[in-house]
Every structure is written in C-alpha cells, then in structure tokens.
GROMACS .gro file of C-alpha atoms in nm:
model
  132
    1MET     CA    1   0.594  -5.173   3.484
    2SER     CA    2   0.897  -5.159   3.710
    3ASN     CA    3   1.014  -5.494   3.837
    4SER     CA    4   1.293  -5.412   4.079
    5PRO     CA    5   1.360  -5.146   4.340
    6LEU     CA    6   1.617  -4.875   4.283
    7ILE     CA    7   1.887  -4.941   4.543
    8VAL     CA    8   2.198  -4.723   4.533
    9LYS     CA    9   2.495  -4.634   4.748
   10TYR     CA   10   2.678  -4.303   4.758
   11ARG     CA   11   3.008  -4.283   4.576
   12GLU     CA   12   3.217  -3.970   4.601
   13ALA     CA   13   3.262  -3.796   4.268
   14PRO     CA   14   3.617  -3.705   4.158
   15THR     CA   15   3.506  -3.344   4.096
   16ASP     CA   16   3.273  -3.099   4.266
   17LYS     CA   17   3.021  -3.115   3.979
   18ALA     CA   18   2.769  -3.360   4.127
   19ASP     CA   19   2.731  -3.649   4.363
   20TRP     CA   20   2.760  -3.996   4.220
   21TRP     CA   21   2.548  -4.296   4.307
   22GLU     CA   22   2.623  -4.659   4.230
   23LEU     CA   23   2.357  -4.923   4.174
   24TYR     CA   24   2.385  -5.164   4.463
   25GLU     CA   25   2.161  -5.418   4.292
   26PRO     CA   26   2.056  -5.462   3.928
   27LEU     CA   27   1.772  -5.243   3.806
   28GLU     CA   28   1.507  -5.387   3.576
   29GLU     CA   29   1.283  -5.152   3.380
   30HIS     CA   30   1.043  -5.173   3.088
   31LEU     CA   31   1.076  -4.900   2.826
   32SER     CA   32   0.784  -4.739   2.643
   33ASP     CA   33   0.825  -4.980   2.349
   34GLY     CA   34   0.801  -5.284   2.579
   35THR     CA   35   1.175  -5.355   2.584
   36LYS     CA   36   1.296  -5.504   2.912
   37LEU     CA   37   1.614  -5.327   3.018
   38ILE     CA   38   1.845  -5.456   3.291
   39ILE     CA   39   2.112  -5.227   3.433
   40ASN     CA   40   2.375  -5.419   3.627
   41ALA     CA   41   2.483  -5.347   3.982
   42GLY     CA   42   2.788  -5.121   3.979
   43TYR     CA   43   2.649  -4.877   3.723
   44VAL     CA   44   2.723  -4.517   3.831
   45THR     CA   45   2.487  -4.223   3.783
   46ASP     CA   46   2.453  -3.865   3.901
   47PHE     CA   47   2.072  -3.898   3.871
   48ALA     CA   48   1.942  -3.586   3.694
   49SER     CA   49   2.226  -3.377   3.551
   50VAL     CA   50   2.099  -3.034   3.651
   51PRO     CA   51   2.321  -2.724   3.677
   52ARG     CA   52   2.363  -2.630   4.043
   53CYS     CA   53   2.199  -2.289   3.985
   54LEU     CA   54   1.871  -2.467   3.900
   55TRP     CA   55   1.868  -2.715   4.190
   56SER     CA   56   1.606  -2.519   4.387
   57ALA     CA   57   1.356  -2.564   4.101
   58PHE     CA   58   1.486  -2.893   3.957
   59PRO     CA   59   1.682  -3.089   4.216
   60PRO     CA   60   1.905  -3.366   4.079
   61ILE     CA   61   1.734  -3.617   4.308
   62GLY     CA   62   1.359  -3.669   4.320
   63LYS     CA   63   1.077  -3.905   4.236
   64TYR     CA   64   1.226  -3.918   3.887
   65ASN     CA   65   1.546  -4.096   4.007
   66ARG     CA   66   1.460  -4.419   3.829
   67ALA     CA   67   1.390  -4.233   3.505
   68ALA     CA   68   1.721  -4.045   3.540
   69VAL     CA   69   1.921  -4.367   3.590
   70VAL     CA   70   1.764  -4.529   3.285
   71HIS     CA   71   1.823  -4.211   3.082
   72ASP     CA   72   2.190  -4.197   3.187
   73PHE     CA   73   2.233  -4.564   3.097
   74LEU     CA   74   2.072  -4.521   2.754
   75TYR     CA   75   2.301  -4.224   2.688
   76ASP     CA   76   2.610  -4.412   2.802
   77LEU     CA   77   2.526  -4.703   2.571
   78GLN     CA   78   2.412  -4.473   2.291
   79TYR     CA   79   2.125  -4.716   2.290
   80ARG     CA   80   1.999  -4.813   1.941
   81GLN     CA   81   2.222  -4.556   1.765
   82LYS     CA   82   2.365  -4.809   1.518
   83GLU     CA   83   2.015  -4.932   1.443
   84ILE     CA   84   1.820  -4.605   1.400
   85GLY     CA   85   2.082  -4.326   1.389
   86GLU     CA   86   2.204  -4.071   1.640
   87LYS     CA   87   1.913  -3.825   1.633
   88ALA     CA   88   1.641  -4.088   1.667
   89ALA     CA   89   1.830  -4.287   1.930
   90ARG     CA   90   1.894  -3.980   2.144
   91LYS     CA   91   1.532  -3.871   2.111
   92PHE     CA   92   1.418  -4.220   2.217
   93ALA     CA   93   1.643  -4.202   2.527
   94ASP     CA   94   1.507  -3.859   2.617
   95GLU     CA   95   1.150  -3.980   2.569
   96GLN     CA   96   1.219  -4.264   2.813
   97PHE     CA   97   1.301  -4.011   3.083
   98LEU     CA   98   0.965  -3.842   3.029
   99PHE     CA   99   0.775  -4.171   3.004
  100LEU     CA  100   0.923  -4.321   3.321
  101ALA     CA  101   0.910  -4.001   3.528
  102ASN     CA  102   0.543  -3.951   3.443
  103ARG     CA  103   0.461  -4.313   3.517
  104VAL     CA  104   0.604  -4.284   3.869
  105ASP     CA  105   0.478  -3.931   3.942
  106PRO     CA  106   0.204  -3.818   3.698
  107LYS     CA  107   0.113  -3.517   3.915
  108ASN     CA  108   0.440  -3.348   3.812
  109ALA     CA  109   0.402  -3.398   3.437
  110LEU     CA  110   0.474  -3.031   3.362
  111ARG     CA  111   0.800  -3.041   3.563
  112HIS     CA  112   0.902  -3.360   3.383
  113TYR     CA  113   0.821  -3.208   3.045
  114ILE     CA  114   1.043  -2.908   3.123
  115MET     CA  115   1.323  -3.146   3.224
  116TYR     CA  116   1.265  -3.342   2.903
  117LEU     CA  117   1.298  -3.021   2.700
  118MET     CA  118   1.623  -2.941   2.882
  119VAL     CA  119   1.778  -3.277   2.786
  120ARG     CA  120   1.651  -3.237   2.431
  121TRP     CA  121   1.815  -2.894   2.405
  122PHE     CA  122   2.136  -2.960   2.596
  123GLY     CA  123   2.191  -3.337   2.580
  124ARG     CA  124   2.384  -3.360   2.253
  125LYS     CA  125   2.721  -3.296   2.418
  126ALA     CA  126   2.656  -3.564   2.681
  127TRP     CA  127   2.543  -3.812   2.414
  128ARG     CA  128   2.860  -3.760   2.212
  129ALA     CA  129   3.099  -3.759   2.510
  130PRO     CA  130   3.329  -4.063   2.543
  131LYS     CA  131   3.167  -4.314   2.777
  132PHE     CA  132   3.405  -4.593   2.866
   0.00000   0.00000   0.00000
C-alpha cells in the first residue's frame, strides 16, 4: 500500500540522455516483503531508463513512475547487497519494479513484465555504476 503521493519537480539534466526529476516531498512505499521504504525529498530520478529509440513503445514516464523511482533508489543504494549478495539484491530491486507497477496498473502487466525483463538483462551496468 502506498502511503504518500509522488510529487516531483523538473530538474534539467546535465546531458541530453534523459530528463531528471527531483522528489519535492518524501515518498513512502511498502515493498513486496512488507518493508516500509522512505525516499527523502531531493532524490533525483529519470523515472524509467528507456533508450530513446524505444520511447514510443515504452515511454520513460507513465503509470509506473512510482515503481521506477523506487527501483532507481534501490539501485542507487544497492539495497540489501551486503546482506544477500549482488545477484539476489539486484533481482529483488528489479522485482520491486514489477510488483509496484502491477499494483498501480494491473491492466498493463505484460508491458511491465517486458520492462522487468529489460532491467534484468541490461541493469547490471547501472547497478555497478558509482552512485554518490
């Protein structure tokens, strides 16, 4: 169950890769395992990291925005990696995208599953990239 609205403000990205959005207020979310996650105001996301050539089929902004923000945050933190290892932690983060996107918009479960597969296949580089 989501407990807070997703409120963001536009923030110009330093490159032409994607638009950036900054949380204007904290975001509270419950993960599939019941964990309550709070993402502080000021956190920056690009929502769904989709190559521009695929935007017509999979736009970076959609009903899955909340899921994309949580997914980005879990990747940036490398959430639970020290506890359960890189592979399991990354898989858990990817599963949260699918879980949250389907909870908000179950009619597009197939689209969300395709997006989930994309992050499973191509997310390793983003997971391992320096964060802070």
